[in-house]
mmCIF file of C-alpha atoms in Angstrom:
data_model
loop_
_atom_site.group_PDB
_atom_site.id
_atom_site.type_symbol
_atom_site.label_atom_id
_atom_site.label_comp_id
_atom_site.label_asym_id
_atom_site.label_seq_id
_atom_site.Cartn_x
_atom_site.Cartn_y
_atom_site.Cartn_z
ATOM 1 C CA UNK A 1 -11.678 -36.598 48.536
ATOM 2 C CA UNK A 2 -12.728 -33.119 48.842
ATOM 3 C CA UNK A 3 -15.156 -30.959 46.137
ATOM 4 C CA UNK A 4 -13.540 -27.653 45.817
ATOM 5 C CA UNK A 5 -15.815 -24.713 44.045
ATOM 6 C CA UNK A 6 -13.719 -22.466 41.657
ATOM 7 C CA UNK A 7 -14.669 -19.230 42.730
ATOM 8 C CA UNK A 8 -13.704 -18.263 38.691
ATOM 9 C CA UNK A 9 -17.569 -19.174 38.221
ATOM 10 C CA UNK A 10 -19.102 -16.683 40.297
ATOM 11 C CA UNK A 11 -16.333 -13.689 38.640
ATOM 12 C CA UNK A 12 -19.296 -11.551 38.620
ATOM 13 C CA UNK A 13 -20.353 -11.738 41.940
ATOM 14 C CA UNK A 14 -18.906 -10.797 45.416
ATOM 15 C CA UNK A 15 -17.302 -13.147 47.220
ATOM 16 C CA UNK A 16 -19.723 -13.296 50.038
ATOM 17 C CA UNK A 17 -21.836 -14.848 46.634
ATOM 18 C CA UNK A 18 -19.233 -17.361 46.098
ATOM 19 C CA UNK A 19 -19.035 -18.542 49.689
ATOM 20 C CA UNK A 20 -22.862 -18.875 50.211
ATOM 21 C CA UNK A 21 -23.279 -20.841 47.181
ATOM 22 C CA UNK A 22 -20.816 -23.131 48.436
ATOM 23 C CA UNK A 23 -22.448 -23.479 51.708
ATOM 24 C CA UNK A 24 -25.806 -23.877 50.238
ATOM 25 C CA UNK A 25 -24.797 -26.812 48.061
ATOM 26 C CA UNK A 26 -22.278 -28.624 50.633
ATOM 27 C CA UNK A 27 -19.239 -27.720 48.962
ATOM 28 C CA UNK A 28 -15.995 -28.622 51.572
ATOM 29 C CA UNK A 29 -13.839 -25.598 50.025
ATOM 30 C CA UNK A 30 -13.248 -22.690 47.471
ATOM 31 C CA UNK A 31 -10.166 -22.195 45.570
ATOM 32 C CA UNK A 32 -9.591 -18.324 45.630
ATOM 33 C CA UNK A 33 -8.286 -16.531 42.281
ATOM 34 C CA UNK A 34 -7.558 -13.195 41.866
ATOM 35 C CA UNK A 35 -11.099 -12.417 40.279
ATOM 36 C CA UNK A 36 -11.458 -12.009 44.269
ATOM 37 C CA UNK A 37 -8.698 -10.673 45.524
ATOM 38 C CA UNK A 38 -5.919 -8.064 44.452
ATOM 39 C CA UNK A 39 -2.565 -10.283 44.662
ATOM 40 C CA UNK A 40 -0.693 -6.655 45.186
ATOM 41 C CA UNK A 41 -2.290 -7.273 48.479
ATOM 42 C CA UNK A 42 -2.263 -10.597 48.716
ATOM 43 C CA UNK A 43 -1.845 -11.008 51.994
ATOM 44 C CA UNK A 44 -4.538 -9.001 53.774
ATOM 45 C CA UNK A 45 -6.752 -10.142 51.043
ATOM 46 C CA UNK A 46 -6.146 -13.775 51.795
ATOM 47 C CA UNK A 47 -6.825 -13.379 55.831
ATOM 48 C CA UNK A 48 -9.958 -11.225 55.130
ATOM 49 C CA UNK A 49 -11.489 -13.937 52.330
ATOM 50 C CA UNK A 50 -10.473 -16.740 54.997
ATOM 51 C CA UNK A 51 -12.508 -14.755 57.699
ATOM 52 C CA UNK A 52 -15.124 -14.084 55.569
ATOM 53 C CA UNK A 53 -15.847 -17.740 54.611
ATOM 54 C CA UNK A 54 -15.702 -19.156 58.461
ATOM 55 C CA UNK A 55 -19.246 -16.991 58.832
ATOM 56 C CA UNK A 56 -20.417 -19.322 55.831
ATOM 57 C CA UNK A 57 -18.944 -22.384 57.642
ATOM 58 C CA UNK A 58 -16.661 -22.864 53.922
ATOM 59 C CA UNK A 59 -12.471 -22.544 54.134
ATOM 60 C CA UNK A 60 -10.255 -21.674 51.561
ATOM 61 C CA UNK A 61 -8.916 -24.595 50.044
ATOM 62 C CA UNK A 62 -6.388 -23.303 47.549
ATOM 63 C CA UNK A 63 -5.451 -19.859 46.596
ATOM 64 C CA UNK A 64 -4.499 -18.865 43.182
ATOM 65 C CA UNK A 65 -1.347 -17.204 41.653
ATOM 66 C CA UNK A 66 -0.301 -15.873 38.400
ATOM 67 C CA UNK A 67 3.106 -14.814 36.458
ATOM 68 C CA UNK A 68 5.246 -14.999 34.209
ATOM 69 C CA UNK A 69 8.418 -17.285 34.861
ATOM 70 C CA UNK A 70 9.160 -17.977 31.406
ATOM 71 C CA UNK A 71 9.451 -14.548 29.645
ATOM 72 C CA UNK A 72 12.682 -13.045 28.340
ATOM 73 C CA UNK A 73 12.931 -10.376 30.996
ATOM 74 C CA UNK A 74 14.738 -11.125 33.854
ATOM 75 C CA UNK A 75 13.114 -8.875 36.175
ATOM 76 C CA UNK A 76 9.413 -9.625 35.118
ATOM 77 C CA UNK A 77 10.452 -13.514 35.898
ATOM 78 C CA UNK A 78 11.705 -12.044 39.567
ATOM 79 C CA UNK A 79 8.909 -9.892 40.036
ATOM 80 C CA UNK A 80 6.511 -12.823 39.888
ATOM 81 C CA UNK A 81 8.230 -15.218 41.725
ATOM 82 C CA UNK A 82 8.549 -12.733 44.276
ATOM 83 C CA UNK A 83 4.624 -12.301 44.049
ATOM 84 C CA UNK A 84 3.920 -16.075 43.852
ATOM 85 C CA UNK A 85 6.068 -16.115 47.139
ATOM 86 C CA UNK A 86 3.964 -13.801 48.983
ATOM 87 C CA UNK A 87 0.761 -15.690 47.890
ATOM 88 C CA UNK A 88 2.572 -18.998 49.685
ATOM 89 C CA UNK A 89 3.251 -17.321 52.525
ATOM 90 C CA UNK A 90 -0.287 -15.283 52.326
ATOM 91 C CA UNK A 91 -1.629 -19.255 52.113
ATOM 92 C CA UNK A 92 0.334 -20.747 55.391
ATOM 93 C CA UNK A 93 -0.462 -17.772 57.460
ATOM 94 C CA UNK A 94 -4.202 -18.674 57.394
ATOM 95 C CA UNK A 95 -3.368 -22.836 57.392
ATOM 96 C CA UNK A 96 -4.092 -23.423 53.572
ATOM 97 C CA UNK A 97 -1.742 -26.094 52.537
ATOM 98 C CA UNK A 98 -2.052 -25.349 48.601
ATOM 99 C CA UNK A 99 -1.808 -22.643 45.357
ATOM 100 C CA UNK A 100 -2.375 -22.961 42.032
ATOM 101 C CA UNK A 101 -1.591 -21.406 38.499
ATOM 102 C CA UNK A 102 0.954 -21.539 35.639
ATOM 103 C CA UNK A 103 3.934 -20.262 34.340
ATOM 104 C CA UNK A 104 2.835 -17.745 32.154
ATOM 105 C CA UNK A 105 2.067 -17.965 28.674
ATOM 106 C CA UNK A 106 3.059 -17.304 24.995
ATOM 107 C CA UNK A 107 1.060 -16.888 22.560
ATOM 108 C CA UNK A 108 0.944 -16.629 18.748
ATOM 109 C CA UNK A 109 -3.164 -16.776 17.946
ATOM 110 C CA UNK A 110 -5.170 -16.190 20.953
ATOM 111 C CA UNK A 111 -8.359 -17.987 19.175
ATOM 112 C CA UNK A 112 -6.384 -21.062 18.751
ATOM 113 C CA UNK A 113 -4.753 -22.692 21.524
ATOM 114 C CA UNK A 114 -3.104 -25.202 19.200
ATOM 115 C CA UNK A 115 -0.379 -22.912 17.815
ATOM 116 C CA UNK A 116 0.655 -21.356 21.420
ATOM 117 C CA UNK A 117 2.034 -22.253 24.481
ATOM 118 C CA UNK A 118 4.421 -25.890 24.165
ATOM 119 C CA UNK A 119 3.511 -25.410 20.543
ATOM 120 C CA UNK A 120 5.890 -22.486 20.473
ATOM 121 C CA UNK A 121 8.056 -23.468 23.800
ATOM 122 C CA UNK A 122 11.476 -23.865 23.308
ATOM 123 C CA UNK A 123 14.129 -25.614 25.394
ATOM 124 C CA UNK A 124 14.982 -22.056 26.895
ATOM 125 C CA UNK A 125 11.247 -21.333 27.907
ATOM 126 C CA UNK A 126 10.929 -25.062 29.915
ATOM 127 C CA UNK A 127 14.303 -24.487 31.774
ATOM 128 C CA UNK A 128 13.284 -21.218 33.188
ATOM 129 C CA UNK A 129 10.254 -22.363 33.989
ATOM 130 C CA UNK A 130 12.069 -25.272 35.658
ATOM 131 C CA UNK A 131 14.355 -22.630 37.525
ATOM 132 C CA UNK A 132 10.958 -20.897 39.138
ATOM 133 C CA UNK A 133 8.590 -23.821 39.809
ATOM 134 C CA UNK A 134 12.403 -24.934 41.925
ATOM 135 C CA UNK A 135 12.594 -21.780 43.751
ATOM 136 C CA UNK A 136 9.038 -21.967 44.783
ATOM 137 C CA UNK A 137 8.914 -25.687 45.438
ATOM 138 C CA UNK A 138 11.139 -24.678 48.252
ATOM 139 C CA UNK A 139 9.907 -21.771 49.564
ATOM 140 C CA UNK A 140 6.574 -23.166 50.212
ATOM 141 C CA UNK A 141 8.233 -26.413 51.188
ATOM 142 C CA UNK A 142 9.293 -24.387 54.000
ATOM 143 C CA UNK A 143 5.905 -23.359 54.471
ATOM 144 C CA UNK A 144 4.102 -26.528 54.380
ATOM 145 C CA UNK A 145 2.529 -25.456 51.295
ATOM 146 C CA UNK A 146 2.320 -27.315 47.654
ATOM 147 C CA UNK A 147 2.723 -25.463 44.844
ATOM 148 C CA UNK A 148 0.029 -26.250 41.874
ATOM 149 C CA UNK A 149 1.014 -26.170 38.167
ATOM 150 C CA UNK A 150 -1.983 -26.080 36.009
ATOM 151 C CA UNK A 151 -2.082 -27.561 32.691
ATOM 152 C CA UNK A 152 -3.233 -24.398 31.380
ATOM 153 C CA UNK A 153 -3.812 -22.870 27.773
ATOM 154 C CA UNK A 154 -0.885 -20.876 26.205
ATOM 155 C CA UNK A 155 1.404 -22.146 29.256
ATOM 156 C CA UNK A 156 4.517 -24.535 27.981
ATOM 157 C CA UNK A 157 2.479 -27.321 30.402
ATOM 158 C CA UNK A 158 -0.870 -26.819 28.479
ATOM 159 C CA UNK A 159 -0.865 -31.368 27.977
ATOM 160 C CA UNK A 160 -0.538 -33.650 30.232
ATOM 161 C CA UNK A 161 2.604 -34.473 28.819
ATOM 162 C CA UNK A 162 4.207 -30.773 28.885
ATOM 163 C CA UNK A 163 3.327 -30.969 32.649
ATOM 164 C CA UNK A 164 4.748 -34.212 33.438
ATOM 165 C CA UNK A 165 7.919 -32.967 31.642
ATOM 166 C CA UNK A 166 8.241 -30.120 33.353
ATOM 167 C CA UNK A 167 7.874 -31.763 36.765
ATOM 168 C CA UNK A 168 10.535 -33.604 36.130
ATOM 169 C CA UNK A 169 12.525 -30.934 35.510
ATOM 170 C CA UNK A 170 11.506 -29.790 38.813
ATOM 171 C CA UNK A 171 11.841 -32.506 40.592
ATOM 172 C CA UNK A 172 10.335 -31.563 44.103
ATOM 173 C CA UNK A 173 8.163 -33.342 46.152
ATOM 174 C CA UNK A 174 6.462 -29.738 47.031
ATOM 175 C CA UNK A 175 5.477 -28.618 43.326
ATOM 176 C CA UNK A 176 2.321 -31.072 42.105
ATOM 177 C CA UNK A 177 0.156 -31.492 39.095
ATOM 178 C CA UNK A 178 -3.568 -29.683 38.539
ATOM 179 C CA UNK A 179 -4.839 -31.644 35.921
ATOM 180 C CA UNK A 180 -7.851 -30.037 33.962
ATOM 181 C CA UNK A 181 -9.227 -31.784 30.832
ATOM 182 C CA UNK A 182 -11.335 -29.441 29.083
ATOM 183 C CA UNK A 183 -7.898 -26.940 29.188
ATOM 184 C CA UNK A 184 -6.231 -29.320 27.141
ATOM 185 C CA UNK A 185 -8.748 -31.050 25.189
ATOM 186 C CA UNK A 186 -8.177 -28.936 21.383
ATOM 187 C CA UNK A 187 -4.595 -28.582 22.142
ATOM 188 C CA UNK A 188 -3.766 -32.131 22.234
ATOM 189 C CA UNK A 189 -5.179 -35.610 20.846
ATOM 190 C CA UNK A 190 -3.572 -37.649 23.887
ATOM 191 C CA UNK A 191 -5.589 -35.407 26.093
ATOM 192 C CA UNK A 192 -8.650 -36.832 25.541
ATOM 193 C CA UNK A 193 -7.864 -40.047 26.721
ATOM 194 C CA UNK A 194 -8.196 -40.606 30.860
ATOM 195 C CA UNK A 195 -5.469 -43.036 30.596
ATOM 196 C CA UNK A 196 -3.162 -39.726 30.026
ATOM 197 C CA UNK A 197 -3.328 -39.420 33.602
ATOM 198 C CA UNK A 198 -0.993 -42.376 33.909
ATOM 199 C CA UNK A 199 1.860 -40.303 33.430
ATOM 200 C CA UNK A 200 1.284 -37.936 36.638
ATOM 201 C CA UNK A 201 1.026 -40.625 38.896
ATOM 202 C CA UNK A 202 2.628 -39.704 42.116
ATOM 203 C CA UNK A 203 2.284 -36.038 41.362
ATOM 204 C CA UNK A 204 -1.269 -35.552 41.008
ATOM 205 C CA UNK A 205 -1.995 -32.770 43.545
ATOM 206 C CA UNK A 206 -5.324 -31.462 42.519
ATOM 207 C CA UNK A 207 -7.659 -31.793 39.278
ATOM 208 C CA UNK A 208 -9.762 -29.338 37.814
ATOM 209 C CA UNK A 209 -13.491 -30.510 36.103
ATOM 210 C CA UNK A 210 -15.282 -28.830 33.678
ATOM 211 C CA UNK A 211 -16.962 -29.828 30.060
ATOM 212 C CA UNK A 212 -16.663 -28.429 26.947
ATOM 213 C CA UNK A 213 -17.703 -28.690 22.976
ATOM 214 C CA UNK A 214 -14.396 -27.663 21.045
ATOM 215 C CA UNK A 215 -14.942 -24.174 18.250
ATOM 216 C CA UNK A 216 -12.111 -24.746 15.954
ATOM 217 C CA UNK A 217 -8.962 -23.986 17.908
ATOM 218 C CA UNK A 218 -10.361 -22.950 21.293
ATOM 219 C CA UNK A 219 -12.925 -24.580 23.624
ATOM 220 C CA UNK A 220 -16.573 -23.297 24.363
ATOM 221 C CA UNK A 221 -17.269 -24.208 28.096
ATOM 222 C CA UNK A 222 -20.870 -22.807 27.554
ATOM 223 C CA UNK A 223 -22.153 -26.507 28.732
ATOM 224 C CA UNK A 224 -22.724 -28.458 32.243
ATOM 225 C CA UNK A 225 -20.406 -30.668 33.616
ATOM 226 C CA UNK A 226 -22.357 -33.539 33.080
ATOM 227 C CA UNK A 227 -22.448 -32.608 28.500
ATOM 228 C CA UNK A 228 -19.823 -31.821 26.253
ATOM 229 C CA UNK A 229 -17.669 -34.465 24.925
ATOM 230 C CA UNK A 230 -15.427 -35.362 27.589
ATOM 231 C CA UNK A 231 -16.639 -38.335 29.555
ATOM 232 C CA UNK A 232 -16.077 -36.913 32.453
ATOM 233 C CA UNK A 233 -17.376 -40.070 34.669
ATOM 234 C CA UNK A 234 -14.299 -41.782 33.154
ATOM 235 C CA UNK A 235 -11.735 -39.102 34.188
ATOM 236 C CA UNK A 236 -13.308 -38.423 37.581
ATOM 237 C CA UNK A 237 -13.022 -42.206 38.794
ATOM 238 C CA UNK A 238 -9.292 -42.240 37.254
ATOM 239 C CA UNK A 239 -8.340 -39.215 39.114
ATOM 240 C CA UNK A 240 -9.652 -40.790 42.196
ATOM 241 C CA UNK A 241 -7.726 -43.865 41.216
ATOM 242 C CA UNK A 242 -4.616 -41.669 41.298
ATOM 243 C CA UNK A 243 -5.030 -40.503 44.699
ATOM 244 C CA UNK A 244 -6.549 -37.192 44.169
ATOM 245 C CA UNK A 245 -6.996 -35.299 46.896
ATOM 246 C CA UNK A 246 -9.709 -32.430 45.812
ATOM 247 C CA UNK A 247 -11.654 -32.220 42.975
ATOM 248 C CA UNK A 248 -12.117 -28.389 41.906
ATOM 249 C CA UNK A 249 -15.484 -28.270 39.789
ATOM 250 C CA UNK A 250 -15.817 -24.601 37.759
ATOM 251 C CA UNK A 251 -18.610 -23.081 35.208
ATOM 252 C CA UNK A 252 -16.553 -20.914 32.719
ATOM 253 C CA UNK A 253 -19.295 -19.734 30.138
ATOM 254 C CA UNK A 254 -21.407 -16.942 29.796
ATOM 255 C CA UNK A 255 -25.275 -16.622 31.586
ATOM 256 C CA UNK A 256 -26.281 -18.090 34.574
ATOM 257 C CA UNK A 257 -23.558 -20.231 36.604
ATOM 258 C CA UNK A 258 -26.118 -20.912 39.547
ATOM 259 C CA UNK A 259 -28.015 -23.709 37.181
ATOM 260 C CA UNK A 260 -24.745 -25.688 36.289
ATOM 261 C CA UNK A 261 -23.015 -25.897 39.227
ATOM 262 C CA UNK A 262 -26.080 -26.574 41.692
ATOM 263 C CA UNK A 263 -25.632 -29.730 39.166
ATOM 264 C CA UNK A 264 -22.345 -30.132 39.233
ATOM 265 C CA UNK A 265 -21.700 -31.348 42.638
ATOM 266 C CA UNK A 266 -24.193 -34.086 42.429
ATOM 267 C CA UNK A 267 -23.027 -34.960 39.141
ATOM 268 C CA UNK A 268 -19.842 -35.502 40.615
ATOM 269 C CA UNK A 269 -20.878 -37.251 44.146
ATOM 270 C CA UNK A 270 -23.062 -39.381 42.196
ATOM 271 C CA UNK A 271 -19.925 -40.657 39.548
ATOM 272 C CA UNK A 272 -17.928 -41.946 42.704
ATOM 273 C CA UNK A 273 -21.488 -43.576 44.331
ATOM 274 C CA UNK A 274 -21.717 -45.242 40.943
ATOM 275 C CA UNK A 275 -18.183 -46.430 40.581
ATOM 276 C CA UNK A 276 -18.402 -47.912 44.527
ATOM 277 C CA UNK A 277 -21.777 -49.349 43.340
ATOM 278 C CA UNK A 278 -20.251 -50.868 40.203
ATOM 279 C CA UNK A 279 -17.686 -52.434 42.121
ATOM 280 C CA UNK A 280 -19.699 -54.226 44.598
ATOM 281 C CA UNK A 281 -21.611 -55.873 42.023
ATOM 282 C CA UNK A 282 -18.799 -56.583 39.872
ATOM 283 C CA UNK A 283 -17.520 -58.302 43.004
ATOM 284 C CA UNK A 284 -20.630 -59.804 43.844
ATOM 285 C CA UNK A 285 -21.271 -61.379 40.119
ATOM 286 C CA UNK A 286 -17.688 -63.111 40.177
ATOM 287 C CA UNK A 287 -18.368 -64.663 43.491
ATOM 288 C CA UNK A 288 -21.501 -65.915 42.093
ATOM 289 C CA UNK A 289 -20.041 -67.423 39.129
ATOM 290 C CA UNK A 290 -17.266 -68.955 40.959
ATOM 291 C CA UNK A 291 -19.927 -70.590 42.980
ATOM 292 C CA UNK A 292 -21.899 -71.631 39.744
ATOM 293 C CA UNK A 293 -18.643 -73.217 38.186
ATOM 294 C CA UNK A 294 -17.432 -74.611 41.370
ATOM 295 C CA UNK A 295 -21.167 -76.582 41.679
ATOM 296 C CA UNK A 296 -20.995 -77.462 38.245
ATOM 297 C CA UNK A 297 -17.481 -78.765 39.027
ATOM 298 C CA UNK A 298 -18.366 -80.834 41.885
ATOM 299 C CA UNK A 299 -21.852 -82.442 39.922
ATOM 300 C CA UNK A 300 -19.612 -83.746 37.050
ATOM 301 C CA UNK A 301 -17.117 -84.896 39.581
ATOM 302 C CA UNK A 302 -19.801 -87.037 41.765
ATOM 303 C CA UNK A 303 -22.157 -88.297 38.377
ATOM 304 C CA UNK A 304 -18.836 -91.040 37.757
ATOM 305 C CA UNK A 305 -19.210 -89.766 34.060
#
């Protein structure tokens, strides 16, 4: 499994920044958003930040997109499918095999993400968005590309469950799941729960890790990886259970993001060396009491009692 760094965390900085970090800390990829690159020109933009990270000895894992499929305009809708198209193709021209984003949004109260997105989605809004996520499934299948949907705040896939609807809908093997947590942690109960994961099985493309304490309606990110309240041990392993390829770790809060992630990665390399070690000595303490019962077995057996 690969540990992507969300370039999202060093939005202040150049990308040279992002790309040296990454290299410093033994990162195996970046996911590029537009924070770093102007998606008008998103394919020079893409080559140059793809040349630019092979002097850092980092690639580009995933490249971002944005839009709005789900709006009542019909030419907005075309206008950033068209875009998102150009981003796929911006993506296989340089060998990167993935984007990411959402749908767009809708909103009703931008300080709480309760009362927007699937909260105000209607039948209409999921079908369009349906309609898009089909028409870019197979452009970039052409492409060799996947196509990330993000459960993402405001979008009509901001749960776990609004995603894993919407796929459905889709129904392509090119258009995958980015699951992220601390997104959907005050919009929905069920997303607190790991075991929520269950329901993208098969279509888990990518996962997004972060931490957060929840303010009311919205989320305040300004905490490490390793704080917060999700348990983030517990959905790390389960992600990895779910055949996960690339685990995309990002700092979203205000100050400092050098402190955080320099902890981040080991936070996260050192969850999956504790799950392996778990294992083994799960493993190892049933063989031992198998022996223990079978020796106790074999004493009652030969005392003639």
């Amino acid at each position: 499994m690969k540990l992507v760094l969300h370039s999202y965390t060093f939005r202040r900085y150049p990308l040279r920044h992002v790309f040296a970090v990454a290299a410093r800390y033994g990162w195996d990829g970046i996911e590029l958003v537009h924070f770093h690159f102007d998606p008008a020109r998103v394919e020079t933009e893409v080559a140059d930040a793809v040349a630019l990270g092979r002097h850092y000895g980092v690639g580009v894992h995933c490249v971002g997109y944005t839009g709005d499929f789900v709006g009542d305009d019909p030419a907005t809708r075309a206008a950033s499918l068209a875009l998102a198209e150009r981003a796929v193709a911006a993506a296989a021209r340089q060998g990167i095999e993935l984007v990411n984003g959402w749908s767009g949004t809708l909103e009703r109260d931008p300080d709480d993400w309760r009362v927007n997105g699937s909260a105000l989605a209607r039948e209409v809004h999921y079908e369009r968005a349906a309609e898009g996520y089909r028409r870019l499934g197979d452009y970039a299948a052409r492409h060799g590309v996947r196509v990330g949907v993000e459960v993402y705040p405001g979008s009509v896939h901001d749960t776990v469950a609004g995603t894993a609807k919407l796929l459905a809908m889709v129904d392509h093997p090119a258009v995958v799941a980015t699951a992220d947590p601390g997104n959907a942690y005050v919009v929905s109960l069920a997303d607190r729960d790991p075991a929520v994961l269950d329901q993208l099985a098969g279509r888990l493309g990518y996962f997004h890790l972060k931490n957060l304490h929840p303010r009311g309606g919205r989320a305040d990110f300004n905490v490490d990886t390793a704080d917060g309240v999700l348990d983030n041990y517990a959905w790390i392993t389960k992600a990895d259970s779910l055949g996960v390829p690339a685990i995309c770790v990002e700092y979203c809060g205000d100050g400092d993001p050098h402190p955080p992630i320099a902890r981040a990665g080991d936070y996260v390399r050192d969850c999956l060396a504790l799950r392996d070690d778990l294992a083994c000595r799960h493993a190892a303490a049933e063989a031992a009491g198998e022996l223990v019962t079978g020796a106790a077995l074999a004493g009652a057996a030969g005392s003639g009692r």
